[in-house]
Structure formats: C-alpha cells, structure tokens
C-alpha cells in the first residue's frame, strides 16, 4: 500500500538535488577564470527504492558527491615540465644578459677596443717622436684595461644578482612550504568525514605546481589526504613535519654561496640542498658553470695580452733611454694578470717618454766599450712599436694555436651556441607547457557554454520537480478538501 | 577533445605573442641593417662576422699607413728633384768654369753662384716633412747637416703595410749626400774656382757627375717604393671590397627578403587579431534571452 505523502518526498529530493546542481554550476561559472580551479560536477543516483507488492518503487534522487574533474597524470607531467621550463627560462635569461655584457656585434665591444689598441701602436710607429702617437697608445691602453675591468665587474655583478634571485627563491620555497603545511592540515580536518575537500585540494595543487617550477620536488599523497613534499631526498613538508631552507651568501666570491637545510628552532644547518632542476638549477648552473667559464676566459685573454705586450715593451727603449719597463701593471698583488687586475703603468701615464717605441739605443761605438750618446735613442725610431703592433696576429692563445682574435671570436661563438640552445629549449618547453595547459584545461577547465546548458537543464528539472509537488498538492487537496462531504 | 573558452583564449594569447616576437626579430634586422644582432641568433655567423670586422679595421689601418708612406715617398721624390736641378746647375757651372778662356771675375761670379746653390742644398739636406727631418734616418728631431757636421744615422723607418709586411719609407743622408761627399765636392769647386785652377776644375766634373748619378739612383729606389706602395694600396682596396662583400653575406640583411617576411608576419598577426575578435566575443550567454 502506497503512503499518501510519499510522492511529496520524491519531488522534494528532486528539488533539493537540482538546487545543489545549480549551486555547483554557479560555483563553476564564478571560478571560470580562477587560477588552478578545477571544474566540479554533481554525481546523482536514484534514492533507495521501496519494495511494494507490485515491485520496487523509486523514491527520488540523492546526491553522491561533488566531483572534482582532474587528471592526476597530467599533474605529474606538468610538474616535470614546469621544472624543465623553469631551468631553461633562467638559463636563457642569463645567457641573454651575458650577450648584452659582451655587446657583440657593436662598436664599443671588447673586440673593437682590442683592435683599436693594436692600431694605436701602428700610429706610434708613424709618430714615435710626437706626443700624438704616444697619447694615442696610452689612451687606447687605458681604454682596453678599463673595458676588461668593467667586463669582469659586470660578470661579478651578474653573479651577485643571481645570488639575490636565489635568496628570493629560497624565501618563496619556505613560504610555499608553509602554505602547503597549512592546507595539508585543513584538508586532514575537512576530509575526516570522508568527503573530498575539492577547493582546498585545488589550492594545494596550485602551490605545488608553483613550487615545482622553482626546484625539483617529489610529491606523494599520504592517507587522510595530506601530501609529502621532498626536495632531492630531503623532506620539506610531511603531514607531521615542516623543514626550512636557508641561503648563505658569500659576498667576495658569489659562486661559493650555499643553499642548505635549516632548523630554525635549533638554529642549525642540516646539509646542502640537493638541487637538480627548476629555476634554482638554472641559477646555480649559470652562476657556477656558464659565467665562471667566460670570466676565466676573459681573464686568460687579459693575462696573455698583458704578458706579451710587457715582454716586448721591456725589450724596447723610451725616448730618454729607459728600458725594461712594463706597459701594463697589476692593480693588486696578483699573482697573475686578469681582467680585473690590469691597468696601464702609472709611470707611463705620468711620463709618456717612457713608452718604448724605439728598438735600439744610440750608442757611440767610436770608443770601446761603446757609451751612450746624446740623444740616448733616436726620436724617429719606432721599431719596437711595430713589433708590439705585430703581437695582434701572433699565435699566443690556447697553447700557441690561436691569435687573440681567434680566441675571442670563438668564445663569442660558444656563447652564441649556448644561448641558441637555451632559447631553443625554452621555446620547446614553452610550447609543451602550452599544450599541457590546454590539455588540462580541456579536462578541468570551465566551459561557459557547458555550464549554461547545464544551468538550463537543472532549471528545467527544478521546475518539473516543482510541478510534481504541485500535482501531489492538488491530489491531496482533492482528497482532503473535496472528497466526500459527509463529516461536514 | 573538449574545448573550453580558456583554451581558445590561451591559444590566441600564445599565438599573438609568438607572432609579435617574430615581427620584432625582422623589424630589428631591418632597422639595424644587420642580420645578426646577438650571438645566439647565429653562432657560426657571429664568429665569422667578428673576424671579418677585425680584418676590415686592420685593413683600414694598413691603408692609412700606405697613404702616409706614399705622402712621405712622393715628398722625398720632390725634394730629390730639387736636389737634382741644383746639382745639374753646379755641373753646368763647373764645366763653364773649367773653360780656360774665362777671366778671374767671371770665375768669381760662378763661385758666388755655387756658394748660393750650396746653401740651398744645405737646406735640402735639412728638409722636414711635418716636423721631422726626412734625411736624418731615425734621428728625426736633429738637423742632419749642421755647420759642416752630420747628425743623421742610416737606420730605416719601417711602416707596417700588411700582416708581417714592413716597408722602409725613408732615404737617408748617407746615401744621398755623404757617400758622394756632395758638400766636400762643392767646397773644392768653389776653392778651385777662386784659385782659377782649371786643371783641378776639370777633374771636379767627375765627382759632381757621380753625385748626380747617385741622386738619380736614389730617386729610382724611391720610385720603386712608390710602386710597391701603389701596388699594396690596390691590393688593400681589393681586399677591403672582398671583406666587405663577405661581411654583408654573413651579416647583411637581404632587404627585399626581410620586407617580404615582415609583410607575411603582419598578415599573420592581423589574421590572429581578427580571429581573436571573433572567438572571444560570443558564448551561449549572448543567445539566452
């Protein structure tokens, strides 16, 4: 026997379910442009049927869950690709900055300055007696030394800038770690009843994804919905613990700065962070490998230029018969010349007559042993200047197989190749990320057309359910108010 | 595949930024006139381009040296020409003076003229080019001939006119004046004229002739230097053209090609914008009334 009011309940369950469904649709539309949002849908099932003599009778609808539509495999893939993207993004950026520092091709680059330096010695050959040629050599020498000093300074500054960025990234890692910890705790609480905390999970996934771009992480989901995040084998966040990372700067030599695990309570360092991916790797690789290599190469160039010029300069004679004088001197103790440790001899700047343009002394051979005559050297003697100008094309670099120009241009070529590779990798990773993003959006993204269609669907279902209640109401009205007026 | 609004919008954004980057590269090439503006755009090209640039600068330096050497050499030649006329006149006067029929007064007059010519030749020996004595060897700041003493040396001044190629550009007083003892001969002639020593004067003709020959020979050497310099200049000019051609092949922009590319990219960019305007606008919302 059917209960009189059972139809009302069926209608009510439909009203409630469709109302909820409209809530979800509204939530989806509201978050259509929210970063990291995953669309949700409502999963319905028929309510438990009641057995009657005729068979099982349905009692309406019930809500199973609000489902988050997400492909976990895509998440893992995106974390991996984000790591590579972060690394190449930084490398391409830093190599771009190096290209700007080298400033090739241009009229103010080291290659031009170096050419001008050798050219000025040719000028001295033609004017050894006048102040013009001597001043030209002194100035182009200073220009060369300054350019080398500046290059080295710029390399150093770039390395320091990288350390500042690393420090900022370490800060981000710690912030994200705390955020993940917080959300972890909330999720554990929220899901203790068995339901999934969809929006909290979205938030956590977004943070994890951002963290994945910065550094190599491994993510494992534990029971109760919390996750473990580790970097290179060390736990950053687990359901019960959280660690901190610390950046220890080294101002004198930026490449010696360290990134370590840090226990802030005990104020103790717990070993180096094992970085093998992400923006952090992009930064450390650029700082320690790329920039250091170019810095060393320029230092090598400066060293050989200074040594070769000095050797030849010492062999020549200044206007007053001076000899054995260095053209370049070191700024500090040395032991070797380098791009930062080179300048034009202050004595020469003060007294241009010391420039050893002449190849020989003016000796009076009429007596034995010969004595120095007056003037000590002939003013028009530019033989040594010509020899110094000739160093330009001597094979002095790379163990005597390359000239300065060969060495320098192949170095710029190498920089070009590295830059090209980084740009190429970045381009590839970017395209890949775009595709992955689109694929994820295809699964998890909100489609407004779809939501509008659903809206209409649920709205109509709601109206229809209301109609059913209306029909029940009329039936009850008939039974209660109009059927049989005996009792009145 | 399920396509959402954000997929469409992201695609448009990515494509727009890609198009605009491609346009930037071509615009950069067109406005700078260089195909390679940073090493990573063409690492092999930049290596080549740097080498050629350096060669071009070096070439320009050598050309300047050749030009300066040519100036020096032709000035030397002119000076030697003056010396030649002076010595020629002395030769004529000596021959005249050796004529036995001349009177004492006439010989004295000739002696006076030769005295004049001698001081002219002295100033020729002390000729300067710029502020340098051209016959002094490397002793360019000291008068080569001063009151009967020589201060020159016989060192050559070498200019670099190619990689490892040098050329001596000066002729020294040694070969022009000292070897043939020009001033000694002139003094002798003057003395002989004043003494009326006709026999000695006839013998003086020979050294003057020798001096003239020597000047002619030095001029031939200067001529050879000029020839070599002219030849080098032509070679350097040719090399400059070669290098410049190579440079533009490696690093130059093919304007016609670049403009075609630019137009092409512009088209793609405009199309993307137009498509974007169509895609972003309508959703179902626009049709629900």
PDB file of C-alpha atoms in Angstrom, chain A residues 32-33 39 96-97 99-100 104-107 109 111-112 115-116 119 122-123 125-130 360 362 375 377-382 386-387 392-393 403 405-410 412-417 419-420 423 427 430-431 434 437-439 441-453 455-456, chain B residues 1-11 14-15 17-18 21 34 36-44 46-55 57-58 60-62 64-66 68-69 72 131-132 136-142 151-153 155 157-166 251 282-285 288:
ATOM      1  CA  UNK A  32      35.804  30.137 -14.654  1.00  0.00           C
ATOM      2  CA  UNK A  33      38.896  32.359 -14.587  1.00  0.00           C
ATOM      3  CA  UNK A  39      35.558  22.277 -12.512  1.00  0.00           C
ATOM      4  CA  UNK A  96      70.821  36.853 -22.838  1.00  0.00           C
ATOM      5  CA  UNK A  97      72.316  39.097 -20.174  1.00  0.00           C
ATOM      6  CA  UNK A  99      75.198  38.620 -24.626  1.00  0.00           C
ATOM      7  CA  UNK A 100      74.343  42.144 -23.569  1.00  0.00           C
ATOM      8  CA  UNK A 104      78.750  41.900 -29.864  1.00  0.00           C
ATOM      9  CA  UNK A 105      78.495  42.946 -32.583  1.00  0.00           C
ATOM     10  CA  UNK A 106      78.971  46.632 -31.809  1.00  0.00           C
ATOM     11  CA  UNK A 107      81.482  49.469 -31.970  1.00  0.00           C
ATOM     12  CA  UNK A 109      82.740  45.866 -27.628  1.00  0.00           C
ATOM     13  CA  UNK A 111      86.944  43.193 -29.959  1.00  0.00           C
ATOM     14  CA  UNK A 112      86.786  46.782 -31.216  1.00  0.00           C
ATOM     15  CA  UNK A 115      91.690  46.286 -32.390  1.00  0.00           C
ATOM     16  CA  UNK A 116      91.981  49.976 -31.561  1.00  0.00           C
ATOM     17  CA  UNK A 119      96.048  50.161 -34.197  1.00  0.00           C
ATOM     18  CA  UNK A 122     100.800  51.384 -35.633  1.00  0.00           C
ATOM     19  CA  UNK A 123     100.132  55.074 -35.109  1.00  0.00           C
ATOM     20  CA  UNK A 125     105.280  53.642 -35.411  1.00  0.00           C
ATOM     21  CA  UNK A 126     104.483  56.613 -37.595  1.00  0.00           C
ATOM     22  CA  UNK A 127     104.865  59.233 -34.861  1.00  0.00           C
ATOM     23  CA  UNK A 128     107.342  57.993 -32.283  1.00  0.00           C
ATOM     24  CA  UNK A 129     108.734  61.482 -31.667  1.00  0.00           C
ATOM     25  CA  UNK A 130     105.471  63.366 -31.242  1.00  0.00           C
ATOM     26  CA  UNK A 360     117.728  50.308 -30.083  1.00  0.00           C
ATOM     27  CA  UNK A 362     122.040  55.356 -29.729  1.00  0.00           C
ATOM     28  CA  UNK A 375     120.243  61.677 -27.519  1.00  0.00           C
ATOM     29  CA  UNK A 377     117.642  56.968 -28.566  1.00  0.00           C
ATOM     30  CA  UNK A 378     116.756  58.393 -31.962  1.00  0.00           C
ATOM     31  CA  UNK A 379     113.426  60.168 -31.843  1.00  0.00           C
ATOM     32  CA  UNK A 380     112.196  58.643 -35.083  1.00  0.00           C
ATOM     33  CA  UNK A 381     112.851  55.041 -34.028  1.00  0.00           C
ATOM     34  CA  UNK A 382     109.515  53.187 -33.919  1.00  0.00           C
ATOM     35  CA  UNK A 386     105.946  47.957 -34.804  1.00  0.00           C
ATOM     36  CA  UNK A 387     106.866  44.709 -33.043  1.00  0.00           C
ATOM     37  CA  UNK A 392      97.974  41.200 -32.685  1.00  0.00           C
ATOM     38  CA  UNK A 393      98.458  38.395 -35.175  1.00  0.00           C
ATOM     39  CA  UNK A 403      95.530  34.683 -32.038  1.00  0.00           C
ATOM     40  CA  UNK A 405      91.043  37.493 -32.247  1.00  0.00           C
ATOM     41  CA  UNK A 406      90.584  33.755 -32.936  1.00  0.00           C
ATOM     42  CA  UNK A 407      90.291  33.105 -29.222  1.00  0.00           C
ATOM     43  CA  UNK A 408      87.814  35.907 -28.654  1.00  0.00           C
ATOM     44  CA  UNK A 409      85.609  35.259 -31.662  1.00  0.00           C
ATOM     45  CA  UNK A 410      85.364  31.552 -30.923  1.00  0.00           C
ATOM     46  CA  UNK A 412      81.636  34.679 -28.563  1.00  0.00           C
ATOM     47  CA  UNK A 413      80.638  31.866 -30.918  1.00  0.00           C
ATOM     48  CA  UNK A 414      80.471  29.484 -27.964  1.00  0.00           C
ATOM     49  CA  UNK A 415      78.296  31.935 -26.062  1.00  0.00           C
ATOM     50  CA  UNK A 416      76.084  32.121 -29.124  1.00  0.00           C
ATOM     51  CA  UNK A 417      75.761  28.336 -29.267  1.00  0.00           C
ATOM     52  CA  UNK A 419      72.348  30.949 -25.969  1.00  0.00           C
ATOM     53  CA  UNK A 420      70.865  29.349 -29.047  1.00  0.00           C
ATOM     54  CA  UNK A 423      66.470  29.667 -26.381  1.00  0.00           C
ATOM     55  CA  UNK A 427      60.851  27.614 -26.869  1.00  0.00           C
ATOM     56  CA  UNK A 430      57.039  26.700 -23.565  1.00  0.00           C
ATOM     57  CA  UNK A 431      55.154  25.080 -26.412  1.00  0.00           C
ATOM     58  CA  UNK A 434      51.054  25.452 -23.523  1.00  0.00           C
ATOM     59  CA  UNK A 437      47.899  23.570 -20.110  1.00  0.00           C
ATOM     60  CA  UNK A 438      45.384  23.229 -22.903  1.00  0.00           C
ATOM     61  CA  UNK A 439      45.001  19.533 -22.275  1.00  0.00           C
ATOM     62  CA  UNK A 441      42.016  22.922 -19.411  1.00  0.00           C
ATOM     63  CA  UNK A 442      40.231  20.548 -21.750  1.00  0.00           C
ATOM     64  CA  UNK A 443      39.687  18.202 -18.809  1.00  0.00           C
ATOM     65  CA  UNK A 444      39.410  20.516 -15.830  1.00  0.00           C
ATOM     66  CA  UNK A 445      38.587  23.914 -17.293  1.00  0.00           C
ATOM     67  CA  UNK A 446      35.185  25.517 -17.082  1.00  0.00           C
ATOM     68  CA  UNK A 447      33.305  25.750 -20.366  1.00  0.00           C
ATOM     69  CA  UNK A 448      30.748  28.524 -20.118  1.00  0.00           C
ATOM     70  CA  UNK A 449      28.622  27.026 -22.883  1.00  0.00           C
ATOM     71  CA  UNK A 450      28.523  23.758 -20.998  1.00  0.00           C
ATOM     72  CA  UNK A 451      27.661  25.460 -17.727  1.00  0.00           C
ATOM     73  CA  UNK A 452      24.887  27.471 -19.362  1.00  0.00           C
ATOM     74  CA  UNK A 453      23.480  24.322 -20.894  1.00  0.00           C
ATOM     75  CA  UNK A 455      22.007  25.670 -15.949  1.00  0.00           C
ATOM     76  CA  UNK A 456      19.050  25.404 -18.300  1.00  0.00           C
TER      77      UNK A 456
ATOM     78  CA  UNK B   1      38.874  16.930 -27.153  1.00  0.00           C
ATOM     79  CA  UNK B   2      36.705  19.106 -25.002  1.00  0.00           C
ATOM     80  CA  UNK B   3      37.439  22.741 -25.826  1.00  0.00           C
ATOM     81  CA  UNK B   4      36.801  25.382 -23.218  1.00  0.00           C
ATOM     82  CA  UNK B   5      36.740  29.156 -23.502  1.00  0.00           C
ATOM     83  CA  UNK B   6      40.070  29.392 -21.740  1.00  0.00           C
ATOM     84  CA  UNK B   7      41.701  27.006 -24.213  1.00  0.00           C
ATOM     85  CA  UNK B   8      40.700  29.301 -27.062  1.00  0.00           C
ATOM     86  CA  UNK B   9      41.787  32.421 -25.238  1.00  0.00           C
ATOM     87  CA  UNK B  10      45.135  30.927 -24.197  1.00  0.00           C
ATOM     88  CA  UNK B  11      45.818  29.826 -27.752  1.00  0.00           C
ATOM     89  CA  UNK B  14      50.251  32.449 -27.088  1.00  0.00           C
ATOM     90  CA  UNK B  15      49.987  32.867 -30.832  1.00  0.00           C
ATOM     91  CA  UNK B  17      52.928  36.821 -28.512  1.00  0.00           C
ATOM     92  CA  UNK B  18      54.708  34.408 -30.855  1.00  0.00           C
ATOM     93  CA  UNK B  21      58.172  38.165 -31.381  1.00  0.00           C
ATOM     94  CA  UNK B  34      72.268  43.559 -39.579  1.00  0.00           C
ATOM     95  CA  UNK B  36      72.785  39.083 -36.545  1.00  0.00           C
ATOM     96  CA  UNK B  37      72.103  41.355 -33.603  1.00  0.00           C
ATOM     97  CA  UNK B  38      73.097  38.908 -30.885  1.00  0.00           C
ATOM     98  CA  UNK B  39      75.438  35.908 -30.920  1.00  0.00           C
ATOM     99  CA  UNK B  40      72.685  33.358 -30.213  1.00  0.00           C
ATOM    100  CA  UNK B  41      70.895  34.252 -33.431  1.00  0.00           C
ATOM    101  CA  UNK B  42      73.703  32.709 -35.496  1.00  0.00           C
ATOM    102  CA  UNK B  43      76.749  31.490 -33.538  1.00  0.00           C
ATOM    103  CA  UNK B  44      78.727  30.459 -36.630  1.00  0.00           C
ATOM    104  CA  UNK B  46      78.881  35.846 -35.474  1.00  0.00           C
ATOM    105  CA  UNK B  47      82.303  34.172 -35.267  1.00  0.00           C
ATOM    106  CA  UNK B  48      82.809  34.801 -38.963  1.00  0.00           C
ATOM    107  CA  UNK B  49      81.423  38.315 -38.737  1.00  0.00           C
ATOM    108  CA  UNK B  50      83.715  39.254 -35.838  1.00  0.00           C
ATOM    109  CA  UNK B  51      86.765  38.019 -37.740  1.00  0.00           C
ATOM    110  CA  UNK B  52      85.819  39.921 -40.860  1.00  0.00           C
ATOM    111  CA  UNK B  53      85.101  43.116 -38.896  1.00  0.00           C
ATOM    112  CA  UNK B  54      88.502  42.877 -37.294  1.00  0.00           C
ATOM    113  CA  UNK B  55      90.156  42.269 -40.700  1.00  0.00           C
ATOM    114  CA  UNK B  57      89.540  47.517 -39.303  1.00  0.00           C
ATOM    115  CA  UNK B  58      93.083  46.187 -39.704  1.00  0.00           C
ATOM    116  CA  UNK B  60      91.772  50.324 -42.931  1.00  0.00           C
ATOM    117  CA  UNK B  61      94.786  50.837 -40.648  1.00  0.00           C
ATOM    118  CA  UNK B  62      97.178  49.420 -43.239  1.00  0.00           C
ATOM    119  CA  UNK B  64      96.186  54.636 -43.789  1.00  0.00           C
ATOM    120  CA  UNK B  65      99.819  53.568 -43.317  1.00  0.00           C
ATOM    121  CA  UNK B  66     100.255  53.116 -47.072  1.00  0.00           C
ATOM    122  CA  UNK B  68     101.089  58.141 -45.161  1.00  0.00           C
ATOM    123  CA  UNK B  69     104.054  56.258 -46.649  1.00  0.00           C
ATOM    124  CA  UNK B  72     106.405  60.637 -47.392  1.00  0.00           C
ATOM    125  CA  UNK B 131     108.263  68.300 -38.100  1.00  0.00           C
ATOM    126  CA  UNK B 132     110.643  65.513 -38.996  1.00  0.00           C
ATOM    127  CA  UNK B 136     118.080  62.026 -40.772  1.00  0.00           C
ATOM    128  CA  UNK B 137     117.335  58.307 -40.547  1.00  0.00           C
ATOM    129  CA  UNK B 138     115.604  57.735 -37.224  1.00  0.00           C
ATOM    130  CA  UNK B 139     117.279  60.826 -35.801  1.00  0.00           C
ATOM    131  CA  UNK B 140     114.346  62.861 -36.997  1.00  0.00           C
ATOM    132  CA  UNK B 141     114.438  65.675 -34.470  1.00  0.00           C
ATOM    133  CA  UNK B 142     118.046  66.801 -35.042  1.00  0.00           C
ATOM    134  CA  UNK B 151     123.940  64.142 -37.268  1.00  0.00           C
ATOM    135  CA  UNK B 152     121.986  61.585 -39.237  1.00  0.00           C
ATOM    136  CA  UNK B 153     122.015  57.820 -38.827  1.00  0.00           C
ATOM    137  CA  UNK B 155     118.537  53.437 -39.876  1.00  0.00           C
ATOM    138  CA  UNK B 157     111.917  53.890 -40.729  1.00  0.00           C
ATOM    139  CA  UNK B 158     109.562  50.982 -41.368  1.00  0.00           C
ATOM    140  CA  UNK B 159     105.784  51.149 -41.689  1.00  0.00           C
ATOM    141  CA  UNK B 160     103.568  48.091 -41.383  1.00  0.00           C
ATOM    142  CA  UNK B 161     101.525  47.711 -44.552  1.00  0.00           C
ATOM    143  CA  UNK B 162     100.234  44.184 -44.104  1.00  0.00           C
ATOM    144  CA  UNK B 163     100.257  41.372 -41.565  1.00  0.00           C
ATOM    145  CA  UNK B 164     104.009  40.877 -41.006  1.00  0.00           C
ATOM    146  CA  UNK B 165     104.831  43.087 -44.012  1.00  0.00           C
ATOM    147  CA  UNK B 166     107.005  46.151 -43.464  1.00  0.00           C
ATOM    148  CA  UNK B 251      75.746  39.642 -41.555  1.00  0.00           C
ATOM    149  CA  UNK B 282      30.183  35.031 -28.276  1.00  0.00           C
ATOM    150  CA  UNK B 283      29.211  32.426 -25.739  1.00  0.00           C
ATOM    151  CA  UNK B 284      25.852  30.841 -25.138  1.00  0.00           C
ATOM    152  CA  UNK B 285      25.158  33.685 -22.727  1.00  0.00           C
ATOM    153  CA  UNK B 288      19.973  33.253 -23.770  1.00  0.00           C
TER     154      UNK B 288
END
